[in-house]
Coordinates of N, CA and C in Angstrom, one line a residue:
X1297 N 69.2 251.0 38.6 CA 69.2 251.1 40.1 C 67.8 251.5 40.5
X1298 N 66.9 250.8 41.7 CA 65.9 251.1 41.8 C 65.9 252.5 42.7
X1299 N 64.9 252.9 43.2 CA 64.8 254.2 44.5 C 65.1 253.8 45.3
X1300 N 65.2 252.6 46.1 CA 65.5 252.5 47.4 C 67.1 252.0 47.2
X1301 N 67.9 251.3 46.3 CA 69.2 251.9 46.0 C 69.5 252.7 46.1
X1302 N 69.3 253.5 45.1 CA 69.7 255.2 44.8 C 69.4 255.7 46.5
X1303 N 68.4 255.4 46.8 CA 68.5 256.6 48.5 C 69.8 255.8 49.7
X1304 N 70.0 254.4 49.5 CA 70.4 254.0 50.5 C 72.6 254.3 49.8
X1305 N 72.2 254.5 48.8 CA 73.5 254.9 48.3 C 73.5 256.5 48.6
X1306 N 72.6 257.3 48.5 CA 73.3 258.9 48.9 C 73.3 258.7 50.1
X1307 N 72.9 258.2 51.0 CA 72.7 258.0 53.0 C 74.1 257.8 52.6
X1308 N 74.5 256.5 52.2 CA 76.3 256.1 52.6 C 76.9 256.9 51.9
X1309 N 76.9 257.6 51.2 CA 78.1 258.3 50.3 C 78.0 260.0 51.2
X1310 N 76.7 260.3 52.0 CA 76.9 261.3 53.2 C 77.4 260.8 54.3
X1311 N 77.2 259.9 54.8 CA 77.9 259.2 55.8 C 79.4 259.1 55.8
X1312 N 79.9 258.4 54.4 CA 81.3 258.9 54.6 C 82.3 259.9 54.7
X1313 N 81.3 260.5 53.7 CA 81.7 262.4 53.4 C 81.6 262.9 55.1
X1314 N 80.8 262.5 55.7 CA 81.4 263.3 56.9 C 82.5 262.7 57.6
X1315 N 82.7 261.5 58.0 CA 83.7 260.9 58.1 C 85.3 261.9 57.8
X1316 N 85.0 262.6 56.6 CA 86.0 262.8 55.9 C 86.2 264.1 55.2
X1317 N 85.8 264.9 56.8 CA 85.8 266.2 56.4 C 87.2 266.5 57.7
X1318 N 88.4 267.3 56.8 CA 89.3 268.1 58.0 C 88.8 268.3 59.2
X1319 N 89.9 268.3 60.5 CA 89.3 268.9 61.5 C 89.4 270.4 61.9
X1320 N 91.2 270.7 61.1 CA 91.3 272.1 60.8 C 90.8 272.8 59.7
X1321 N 89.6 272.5 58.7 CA 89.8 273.1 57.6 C 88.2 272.3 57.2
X1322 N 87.6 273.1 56.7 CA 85.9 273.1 56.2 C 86.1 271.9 54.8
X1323 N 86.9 272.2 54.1 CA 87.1 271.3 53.0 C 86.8 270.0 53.7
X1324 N 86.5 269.2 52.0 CA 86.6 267.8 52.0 C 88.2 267.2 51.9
X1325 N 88.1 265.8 52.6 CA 89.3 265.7 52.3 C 89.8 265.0 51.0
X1326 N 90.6 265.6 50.7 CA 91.0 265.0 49.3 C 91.6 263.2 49.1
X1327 N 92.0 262.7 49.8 CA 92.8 261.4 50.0 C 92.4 260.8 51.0
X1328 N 92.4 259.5 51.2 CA 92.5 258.8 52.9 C 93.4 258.0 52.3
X1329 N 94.1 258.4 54.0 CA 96.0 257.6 54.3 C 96.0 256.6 53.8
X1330 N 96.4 255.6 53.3 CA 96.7 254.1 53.1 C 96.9 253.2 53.7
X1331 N 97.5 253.5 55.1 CA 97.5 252.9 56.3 C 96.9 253.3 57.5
X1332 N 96.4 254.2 57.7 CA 95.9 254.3 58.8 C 94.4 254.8 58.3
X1333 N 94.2 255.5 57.6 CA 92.4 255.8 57.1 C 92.3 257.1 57.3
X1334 N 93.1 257.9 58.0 CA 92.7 259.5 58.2 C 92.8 259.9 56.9
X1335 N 91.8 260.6 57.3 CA 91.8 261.6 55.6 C 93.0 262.8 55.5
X1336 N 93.1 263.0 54.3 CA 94.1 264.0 53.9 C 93.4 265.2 53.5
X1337 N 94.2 266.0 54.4 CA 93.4 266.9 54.0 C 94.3 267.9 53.0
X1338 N 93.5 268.8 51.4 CA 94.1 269.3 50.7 C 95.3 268.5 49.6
X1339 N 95.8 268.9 48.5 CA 96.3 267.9 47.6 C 97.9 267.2 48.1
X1340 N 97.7 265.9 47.7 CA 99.2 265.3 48.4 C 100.3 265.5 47.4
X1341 N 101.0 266.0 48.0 CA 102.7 266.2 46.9 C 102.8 264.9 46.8
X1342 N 103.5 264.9 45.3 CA 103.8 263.7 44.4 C 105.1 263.6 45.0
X1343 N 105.8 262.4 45.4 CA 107.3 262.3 45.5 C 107.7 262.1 44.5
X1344 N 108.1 262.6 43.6 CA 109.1 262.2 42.5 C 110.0 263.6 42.2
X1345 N 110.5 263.4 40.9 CA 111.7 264.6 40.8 C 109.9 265.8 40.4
X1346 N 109.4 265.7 39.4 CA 108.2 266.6 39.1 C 107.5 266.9 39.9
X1347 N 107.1 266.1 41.2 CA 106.1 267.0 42.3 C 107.0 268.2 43.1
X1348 N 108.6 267.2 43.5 CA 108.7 267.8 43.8 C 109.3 268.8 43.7
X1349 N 109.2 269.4 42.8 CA 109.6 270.3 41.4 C 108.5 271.5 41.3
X1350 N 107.8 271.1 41.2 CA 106.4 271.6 41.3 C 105.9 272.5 42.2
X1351 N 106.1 271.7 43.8 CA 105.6 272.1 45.2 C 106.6 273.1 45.3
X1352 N 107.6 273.9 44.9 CA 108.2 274.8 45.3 C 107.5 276.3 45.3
X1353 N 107.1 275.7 44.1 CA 106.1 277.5 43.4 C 104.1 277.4 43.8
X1354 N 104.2 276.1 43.8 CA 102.7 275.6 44.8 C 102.4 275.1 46.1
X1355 N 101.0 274.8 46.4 CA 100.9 274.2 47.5 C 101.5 273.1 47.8
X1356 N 102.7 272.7 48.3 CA 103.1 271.3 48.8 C 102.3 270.1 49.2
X1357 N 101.2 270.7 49.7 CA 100.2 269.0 50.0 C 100.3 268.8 51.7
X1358 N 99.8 268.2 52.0 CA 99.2 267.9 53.3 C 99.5 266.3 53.3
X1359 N 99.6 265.5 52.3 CA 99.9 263.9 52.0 C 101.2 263.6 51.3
X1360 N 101.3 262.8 51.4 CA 102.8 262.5 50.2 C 101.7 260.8 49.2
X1361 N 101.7 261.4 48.0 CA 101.8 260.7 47.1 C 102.6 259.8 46.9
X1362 N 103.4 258.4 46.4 CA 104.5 258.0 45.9 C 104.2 256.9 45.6
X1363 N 105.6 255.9 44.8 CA 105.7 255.0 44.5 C 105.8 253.9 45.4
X1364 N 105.4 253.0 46.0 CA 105.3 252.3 47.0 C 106.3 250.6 46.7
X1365 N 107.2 250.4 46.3 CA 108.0 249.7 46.5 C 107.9 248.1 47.3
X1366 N 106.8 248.1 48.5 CA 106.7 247.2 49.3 C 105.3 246.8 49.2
X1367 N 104.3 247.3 48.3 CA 103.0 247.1 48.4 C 103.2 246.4 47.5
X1368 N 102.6 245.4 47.6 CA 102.2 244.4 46.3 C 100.9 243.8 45.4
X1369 N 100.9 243.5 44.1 CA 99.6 243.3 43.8 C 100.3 243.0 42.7
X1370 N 99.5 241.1 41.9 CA 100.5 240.6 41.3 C 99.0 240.3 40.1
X1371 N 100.1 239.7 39.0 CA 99.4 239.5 37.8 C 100.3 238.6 37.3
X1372 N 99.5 237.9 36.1 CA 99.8 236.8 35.7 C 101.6 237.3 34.9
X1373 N 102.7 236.1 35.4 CA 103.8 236.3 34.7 C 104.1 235.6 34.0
X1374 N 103.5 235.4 32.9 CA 103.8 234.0 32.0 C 104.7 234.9 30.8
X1375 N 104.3 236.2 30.4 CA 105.0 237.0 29.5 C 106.6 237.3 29.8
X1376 N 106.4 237.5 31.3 CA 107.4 238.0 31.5 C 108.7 236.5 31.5
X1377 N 108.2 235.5 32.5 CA 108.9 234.1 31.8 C 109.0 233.6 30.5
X1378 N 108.4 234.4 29.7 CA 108.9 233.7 28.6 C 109.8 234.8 27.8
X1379 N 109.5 235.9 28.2 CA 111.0 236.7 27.7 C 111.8 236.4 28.6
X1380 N 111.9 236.0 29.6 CA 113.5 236.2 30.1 C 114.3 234.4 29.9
X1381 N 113.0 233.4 29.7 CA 113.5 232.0 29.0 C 114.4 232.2 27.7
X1382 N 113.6 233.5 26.9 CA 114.1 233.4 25.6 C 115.1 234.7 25.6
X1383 N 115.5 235.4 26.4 CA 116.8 236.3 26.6 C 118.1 235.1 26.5
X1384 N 117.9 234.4 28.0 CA 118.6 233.5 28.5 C 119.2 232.0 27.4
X1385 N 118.2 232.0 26.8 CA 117.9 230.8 25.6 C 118.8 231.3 24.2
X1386 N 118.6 232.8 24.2 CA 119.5 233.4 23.3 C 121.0 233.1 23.6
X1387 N 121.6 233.6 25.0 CA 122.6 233.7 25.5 C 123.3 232.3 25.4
X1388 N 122.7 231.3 25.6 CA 123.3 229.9 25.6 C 123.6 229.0 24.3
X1389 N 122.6 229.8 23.6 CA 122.8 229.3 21.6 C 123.8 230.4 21.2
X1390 N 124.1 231.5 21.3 CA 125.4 232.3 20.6 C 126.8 232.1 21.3
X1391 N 126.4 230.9 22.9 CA 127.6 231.2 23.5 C 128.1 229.5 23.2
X1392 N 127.6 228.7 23.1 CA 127.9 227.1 22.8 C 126.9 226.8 21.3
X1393 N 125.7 226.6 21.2 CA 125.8 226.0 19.8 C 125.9 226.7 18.8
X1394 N 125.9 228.1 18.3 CA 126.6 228.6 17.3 C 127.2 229.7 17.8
X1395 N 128.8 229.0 18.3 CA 129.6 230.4 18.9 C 130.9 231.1 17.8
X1396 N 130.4 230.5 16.1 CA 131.0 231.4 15.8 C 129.9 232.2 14.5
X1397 N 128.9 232.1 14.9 CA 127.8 233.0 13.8 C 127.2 234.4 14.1
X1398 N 127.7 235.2 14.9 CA 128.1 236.1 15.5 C 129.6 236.9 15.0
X1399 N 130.8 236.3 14.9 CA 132.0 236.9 14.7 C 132.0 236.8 12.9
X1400 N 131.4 235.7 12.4 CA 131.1 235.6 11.0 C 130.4 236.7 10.3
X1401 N 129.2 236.9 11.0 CA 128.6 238.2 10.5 C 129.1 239.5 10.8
X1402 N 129.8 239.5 11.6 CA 130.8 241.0 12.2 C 131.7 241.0 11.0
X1403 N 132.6 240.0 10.6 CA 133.7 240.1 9.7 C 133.4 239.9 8.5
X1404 N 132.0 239.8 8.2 CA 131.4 239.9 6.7 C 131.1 241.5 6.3
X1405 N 130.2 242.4 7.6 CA 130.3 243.5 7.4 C 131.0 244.4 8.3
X1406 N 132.0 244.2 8.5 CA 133.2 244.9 9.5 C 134.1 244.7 9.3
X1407 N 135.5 245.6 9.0 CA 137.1 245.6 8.8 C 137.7 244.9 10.5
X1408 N 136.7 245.4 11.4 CA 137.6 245.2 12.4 C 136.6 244.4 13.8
X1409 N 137.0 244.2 14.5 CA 136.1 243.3 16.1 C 135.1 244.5 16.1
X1410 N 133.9 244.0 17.0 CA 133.4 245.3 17.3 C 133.0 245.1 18.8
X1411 N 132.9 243.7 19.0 CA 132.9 243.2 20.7 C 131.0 242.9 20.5
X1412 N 130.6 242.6 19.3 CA 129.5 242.1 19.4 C 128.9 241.0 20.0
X1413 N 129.6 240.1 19.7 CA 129.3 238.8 20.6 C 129.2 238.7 21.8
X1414 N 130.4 239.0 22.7 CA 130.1 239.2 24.5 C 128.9 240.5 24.6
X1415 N 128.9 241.9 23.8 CA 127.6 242.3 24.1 C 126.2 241.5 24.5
X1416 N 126.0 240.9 23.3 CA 125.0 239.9 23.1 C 124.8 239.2 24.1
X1417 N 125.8 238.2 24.1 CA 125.7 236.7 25.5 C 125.5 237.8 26.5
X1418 N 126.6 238.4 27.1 CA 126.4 238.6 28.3 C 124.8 239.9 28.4
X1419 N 124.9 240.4 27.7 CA 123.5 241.6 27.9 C 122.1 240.2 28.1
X1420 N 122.0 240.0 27.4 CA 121.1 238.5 27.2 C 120.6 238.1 28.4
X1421 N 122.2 237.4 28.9 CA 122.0 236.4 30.2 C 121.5 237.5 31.0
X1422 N 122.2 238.9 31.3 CA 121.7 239.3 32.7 C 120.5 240.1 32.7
X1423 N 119.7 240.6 31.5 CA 118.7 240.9 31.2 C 117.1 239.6 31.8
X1424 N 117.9 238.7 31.4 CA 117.0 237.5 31.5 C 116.9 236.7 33.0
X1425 N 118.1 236.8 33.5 CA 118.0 236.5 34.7 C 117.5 237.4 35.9
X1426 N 117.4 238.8 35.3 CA 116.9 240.1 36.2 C 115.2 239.6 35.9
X1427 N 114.6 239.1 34.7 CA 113.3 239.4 34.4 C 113.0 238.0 35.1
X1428 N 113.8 236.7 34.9 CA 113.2 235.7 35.8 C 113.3 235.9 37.4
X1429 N 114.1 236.6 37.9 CA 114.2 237.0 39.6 C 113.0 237.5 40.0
X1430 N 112.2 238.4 39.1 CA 111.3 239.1 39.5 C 109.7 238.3 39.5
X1431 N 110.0 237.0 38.8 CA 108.9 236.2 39.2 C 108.2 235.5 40.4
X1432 N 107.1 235.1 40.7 CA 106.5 234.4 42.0 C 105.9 233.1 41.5
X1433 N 105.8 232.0 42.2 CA 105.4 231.4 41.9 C 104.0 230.5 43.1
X1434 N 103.0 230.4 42.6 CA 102.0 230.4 43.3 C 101.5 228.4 43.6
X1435 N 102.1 228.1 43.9 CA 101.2 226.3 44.6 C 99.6 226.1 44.8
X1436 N 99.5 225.2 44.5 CA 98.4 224.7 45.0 C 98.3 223.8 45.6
X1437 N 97.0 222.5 45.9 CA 96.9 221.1 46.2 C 97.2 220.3 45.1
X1438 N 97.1 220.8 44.0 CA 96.9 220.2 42.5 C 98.0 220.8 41.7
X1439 N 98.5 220.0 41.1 CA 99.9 220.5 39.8 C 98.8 221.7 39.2
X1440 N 97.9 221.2 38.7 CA 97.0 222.0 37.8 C 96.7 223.7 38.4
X1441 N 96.6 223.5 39.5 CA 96.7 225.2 40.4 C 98.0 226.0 40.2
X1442 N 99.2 225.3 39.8 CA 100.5 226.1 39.7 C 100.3 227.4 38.7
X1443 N 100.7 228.5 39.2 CA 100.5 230.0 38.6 C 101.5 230.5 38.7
X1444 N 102.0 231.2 37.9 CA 103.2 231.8 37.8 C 103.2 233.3 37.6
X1445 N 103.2 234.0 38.8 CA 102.7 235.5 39.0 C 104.2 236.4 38.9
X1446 N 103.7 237.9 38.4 CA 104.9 238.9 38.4 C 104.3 240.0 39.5
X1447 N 105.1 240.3 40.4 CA 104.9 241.3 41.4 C 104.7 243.2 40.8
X1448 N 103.6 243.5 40.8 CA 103.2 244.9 40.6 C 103.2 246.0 41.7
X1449 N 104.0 247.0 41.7 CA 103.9 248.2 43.0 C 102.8 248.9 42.3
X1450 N 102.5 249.8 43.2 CA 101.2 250.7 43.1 C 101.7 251.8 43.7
X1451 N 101.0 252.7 43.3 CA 101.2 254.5 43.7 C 100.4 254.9 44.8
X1452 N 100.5 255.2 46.0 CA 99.5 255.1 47.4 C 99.8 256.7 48.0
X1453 N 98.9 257.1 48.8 CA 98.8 258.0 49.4 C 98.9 257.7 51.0
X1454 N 100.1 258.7 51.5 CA 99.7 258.4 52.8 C 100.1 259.5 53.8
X1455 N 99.0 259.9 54.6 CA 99.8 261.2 55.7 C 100.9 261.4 56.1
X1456 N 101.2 263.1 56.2 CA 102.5 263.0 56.7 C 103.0 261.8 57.8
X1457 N 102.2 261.7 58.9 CA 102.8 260.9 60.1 C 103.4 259.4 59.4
X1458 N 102.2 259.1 58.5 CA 102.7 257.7 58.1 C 103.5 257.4 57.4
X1459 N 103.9 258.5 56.6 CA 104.7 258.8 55.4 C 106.3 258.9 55.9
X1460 N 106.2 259.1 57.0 CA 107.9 259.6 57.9 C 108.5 258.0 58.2
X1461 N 107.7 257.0 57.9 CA 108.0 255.5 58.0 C 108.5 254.9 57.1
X1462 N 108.7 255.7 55.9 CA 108.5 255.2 54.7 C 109.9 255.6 54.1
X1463 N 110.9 256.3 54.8 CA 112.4 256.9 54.8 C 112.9 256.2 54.1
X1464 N 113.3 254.7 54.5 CA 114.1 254.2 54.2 C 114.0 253.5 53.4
X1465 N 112.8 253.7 52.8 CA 112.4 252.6 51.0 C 112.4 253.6 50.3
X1466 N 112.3 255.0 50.4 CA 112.7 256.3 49.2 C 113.9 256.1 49.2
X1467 N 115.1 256.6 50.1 CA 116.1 256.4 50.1 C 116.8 255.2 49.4
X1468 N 116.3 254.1 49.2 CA 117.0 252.9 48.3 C 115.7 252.8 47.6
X1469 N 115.2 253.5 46.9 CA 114.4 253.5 46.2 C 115.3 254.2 45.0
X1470 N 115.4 255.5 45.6 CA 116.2 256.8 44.6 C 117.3 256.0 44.3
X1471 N 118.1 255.0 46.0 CA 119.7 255.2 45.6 C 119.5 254.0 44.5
X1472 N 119.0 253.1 44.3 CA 119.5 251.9 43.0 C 118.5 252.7 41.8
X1473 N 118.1 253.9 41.6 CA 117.1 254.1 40.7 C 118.6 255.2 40.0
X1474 N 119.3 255.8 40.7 CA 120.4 256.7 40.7 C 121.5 255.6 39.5
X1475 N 122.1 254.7 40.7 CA 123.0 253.8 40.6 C 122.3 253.2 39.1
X1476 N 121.6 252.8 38.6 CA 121.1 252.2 37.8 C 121.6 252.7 36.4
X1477 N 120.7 254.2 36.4 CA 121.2 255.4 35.9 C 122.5 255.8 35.0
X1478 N 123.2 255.7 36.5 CA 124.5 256.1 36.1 C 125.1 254.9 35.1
X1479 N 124.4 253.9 35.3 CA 125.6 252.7 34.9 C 125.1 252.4 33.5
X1480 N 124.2 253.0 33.1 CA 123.6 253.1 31.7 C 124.1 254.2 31.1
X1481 N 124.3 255.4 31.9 CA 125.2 256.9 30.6 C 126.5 256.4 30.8
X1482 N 127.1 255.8 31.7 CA 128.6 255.2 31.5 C 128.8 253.8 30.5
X1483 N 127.7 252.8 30.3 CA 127.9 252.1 29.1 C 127.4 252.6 28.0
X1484 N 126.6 253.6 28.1 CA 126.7 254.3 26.3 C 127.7 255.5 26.1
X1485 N 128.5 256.1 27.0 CA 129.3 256.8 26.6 C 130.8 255.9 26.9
X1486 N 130.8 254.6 27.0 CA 131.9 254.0 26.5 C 131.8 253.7 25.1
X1487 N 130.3 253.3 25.0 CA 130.2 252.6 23.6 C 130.3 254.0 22.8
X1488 N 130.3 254.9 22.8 CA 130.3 256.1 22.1 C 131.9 256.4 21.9
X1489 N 132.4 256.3 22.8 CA 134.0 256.5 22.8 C 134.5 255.7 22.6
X1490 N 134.8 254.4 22.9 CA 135.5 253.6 21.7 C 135.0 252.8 20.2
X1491 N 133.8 253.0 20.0 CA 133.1 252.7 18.9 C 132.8 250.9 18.5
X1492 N 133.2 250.3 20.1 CA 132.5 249.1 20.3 C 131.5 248.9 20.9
X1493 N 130.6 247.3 21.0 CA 129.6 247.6 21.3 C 129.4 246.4 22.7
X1494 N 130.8 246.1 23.1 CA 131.1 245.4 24.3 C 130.4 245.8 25.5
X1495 N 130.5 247.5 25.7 CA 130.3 247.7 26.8 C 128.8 247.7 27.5
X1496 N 127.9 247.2 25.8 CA 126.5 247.1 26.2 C 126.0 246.7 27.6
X1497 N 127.6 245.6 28.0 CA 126.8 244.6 29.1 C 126.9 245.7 30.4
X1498 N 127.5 246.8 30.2 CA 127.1 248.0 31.8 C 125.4 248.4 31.6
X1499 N 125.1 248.8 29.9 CA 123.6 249.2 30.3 C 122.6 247.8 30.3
X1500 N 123.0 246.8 30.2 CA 122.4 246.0 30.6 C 122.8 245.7 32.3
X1501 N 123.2 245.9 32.8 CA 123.6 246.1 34.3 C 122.9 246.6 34.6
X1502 N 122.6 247.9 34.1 CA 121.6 249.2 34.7 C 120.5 248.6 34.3
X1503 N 120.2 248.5 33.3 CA 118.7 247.9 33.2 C 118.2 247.2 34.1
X1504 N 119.1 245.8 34.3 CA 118.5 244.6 34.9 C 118.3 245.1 36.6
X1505 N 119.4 246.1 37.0 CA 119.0 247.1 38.2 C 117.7 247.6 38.5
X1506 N 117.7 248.3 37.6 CA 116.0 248.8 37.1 C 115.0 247.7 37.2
X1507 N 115.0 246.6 36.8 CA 114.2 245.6 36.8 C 114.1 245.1 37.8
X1508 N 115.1 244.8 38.4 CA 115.0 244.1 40.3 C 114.9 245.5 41.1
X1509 N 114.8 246.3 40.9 CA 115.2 247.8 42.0 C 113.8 247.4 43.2
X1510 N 112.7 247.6 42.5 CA 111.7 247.0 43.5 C 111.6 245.9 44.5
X1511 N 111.9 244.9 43.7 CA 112.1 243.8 44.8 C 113.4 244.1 45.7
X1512 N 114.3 244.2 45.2 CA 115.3 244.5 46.0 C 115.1 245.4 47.8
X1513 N 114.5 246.6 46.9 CA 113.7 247.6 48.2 C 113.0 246.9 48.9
X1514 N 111.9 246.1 48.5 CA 110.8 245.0 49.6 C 111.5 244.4 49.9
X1515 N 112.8 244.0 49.2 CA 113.4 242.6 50.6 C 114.1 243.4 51.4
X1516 N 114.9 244.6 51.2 CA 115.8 245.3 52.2 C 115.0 245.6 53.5
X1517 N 113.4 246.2 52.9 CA 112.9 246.9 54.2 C 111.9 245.4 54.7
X1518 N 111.9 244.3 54.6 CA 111.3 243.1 54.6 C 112.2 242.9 55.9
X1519 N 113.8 242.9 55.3 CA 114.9 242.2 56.5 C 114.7 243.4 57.6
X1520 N 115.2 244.6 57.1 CA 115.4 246.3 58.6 C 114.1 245.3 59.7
X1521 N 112.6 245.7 58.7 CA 111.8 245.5 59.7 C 111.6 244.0 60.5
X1522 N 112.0 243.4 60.4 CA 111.8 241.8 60.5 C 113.2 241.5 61.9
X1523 N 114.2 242.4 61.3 CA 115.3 242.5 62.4 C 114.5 243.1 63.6
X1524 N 114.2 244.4 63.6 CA 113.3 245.3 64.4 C 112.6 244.5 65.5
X1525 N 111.6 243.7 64.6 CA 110.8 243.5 65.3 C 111.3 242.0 66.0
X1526 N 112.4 241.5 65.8 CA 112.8 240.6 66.7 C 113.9 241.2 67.5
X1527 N 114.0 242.1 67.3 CA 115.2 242.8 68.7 C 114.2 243.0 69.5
X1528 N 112.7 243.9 69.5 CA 111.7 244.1 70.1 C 111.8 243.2 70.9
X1529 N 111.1 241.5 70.1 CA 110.8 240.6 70.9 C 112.1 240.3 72.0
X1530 N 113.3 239.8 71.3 CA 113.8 239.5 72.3 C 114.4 240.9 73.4
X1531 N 114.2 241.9 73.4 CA 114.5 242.9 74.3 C 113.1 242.8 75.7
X1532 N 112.2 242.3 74.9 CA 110.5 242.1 76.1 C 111.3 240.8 76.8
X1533 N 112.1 239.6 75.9 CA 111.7 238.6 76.9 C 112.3 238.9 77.9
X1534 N 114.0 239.4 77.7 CA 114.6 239.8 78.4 C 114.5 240.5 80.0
X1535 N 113.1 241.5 79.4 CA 112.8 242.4 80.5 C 111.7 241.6 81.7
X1536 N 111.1 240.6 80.8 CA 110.3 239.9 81.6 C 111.1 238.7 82.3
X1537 N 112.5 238.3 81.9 CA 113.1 237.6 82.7 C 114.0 238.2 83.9
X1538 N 114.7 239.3 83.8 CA 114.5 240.0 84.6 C 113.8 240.4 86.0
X1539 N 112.7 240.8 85.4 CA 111.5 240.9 86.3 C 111.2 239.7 87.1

């Protein structure tokens, strides 16, 4: 980097530093909002079960940290398509072309059923159809441009004020992350209690929950706000016809 880099880089890196000093508080600010650009002043509590675990005996934060469910930022999904082609591809070879090589190998080393087979198919299919749901697919002008993207959330910081907007994607963030949960200690503690392994297809339930939970949340608060903002509109024409 020459000298007149290096000077015209500390000019801008003081220029934003003031920008982004508190207006109650001498400090720098630790964060800027994600959506709106004010700085944060002091450290932002983590939403999770550990921040907020944390902030009881510490400083709670001035920002909310979290998992952002509706932000997007995508990468190539070719891995992810081809495991859930070959979940799916499992599911349909143990359930039609070899649908008795499965019960064969159970009663070679088993006195009794164990419910292996429906584990399998069904865990398979809904595993695989949770991992292909979560795919995007990108067009071009050209066959040759076709891209086949997997949707990635990001961890964002954003001020209290903007943070109070954000209710109702925690809320069904937690509630299918809960739901998910539970439906996984209740298919291993069936499989634990009756010593088959049928009921795999509840933690595969929960899993494949876990795997769509995200998208799920972006499409919920996709529809809320999309409703919103067309009651808006039609509530303005209304008032302008009115008028």
């Amino acid at each position: 980097m020459s000298g007149d880099d290096s000077a015209i880089n500390e000019v801008t890196t003081e220029t934003f530093r003031d920008y982004l000093v508190c207006y109650r508080d001498t400090d720098e600010a630790e964060a800027v909002c994600g959506d709106c650009g004010r700085p944060v002043c002091g450290p932002a509590m983590d939403i999770s079960l550990g921040g907020v675990l944390g902030s009881i005996t510490g400083d709670p934060g001035h920002g909310r940290r979290f998992h952002d469910s509706t932000f997007s930022q995508y990468a190539s999904g070719l891995g992810r398509a081809a495991l859930g082609l070959a979940l799916v591809f499992v599911s349909i070879l143990l359930s039609y072309v070899f649908p008795g090589l499965v019960p064969g190998i159970v009663a070679a080393v088993s006195p009794g059923p164990i419910g292996l087979k429906p584990a399998l198919v069904q865990s398979t299919a809904i595993l695989g159809v949770a991992s292909l749901l979560t795919l995007r697919y990108q067009g071009g002008e050209h066959s040759t441009n076709f891209r086949i993207r997997v949707r990635k959330t990001a961890t964002r910081v954003l001020c209290d004020e903007c943070f109070e907007n954000t209710m109702v994607q925690l809320v069904l963030f937690y509630f299918l992350t809960a739901v998910a949960a539970v439906l996984v200690i209740v298919g291993l503690r069936d499989i634990v209690a009756t010593g088959a392994l049928k009921p795999f297809r509840i933690v595969a339930l929960g899993l494949g929950l876990g795997i769509l939970r995200d998208d799920i949340v972006a499409l919920a608060v996709w529809i809320l706000e999309g409703g919103t903002e067309q009651s808006a509109t039609a509530a303005g024409a209304e008032a302008a016809v009115e008028d």
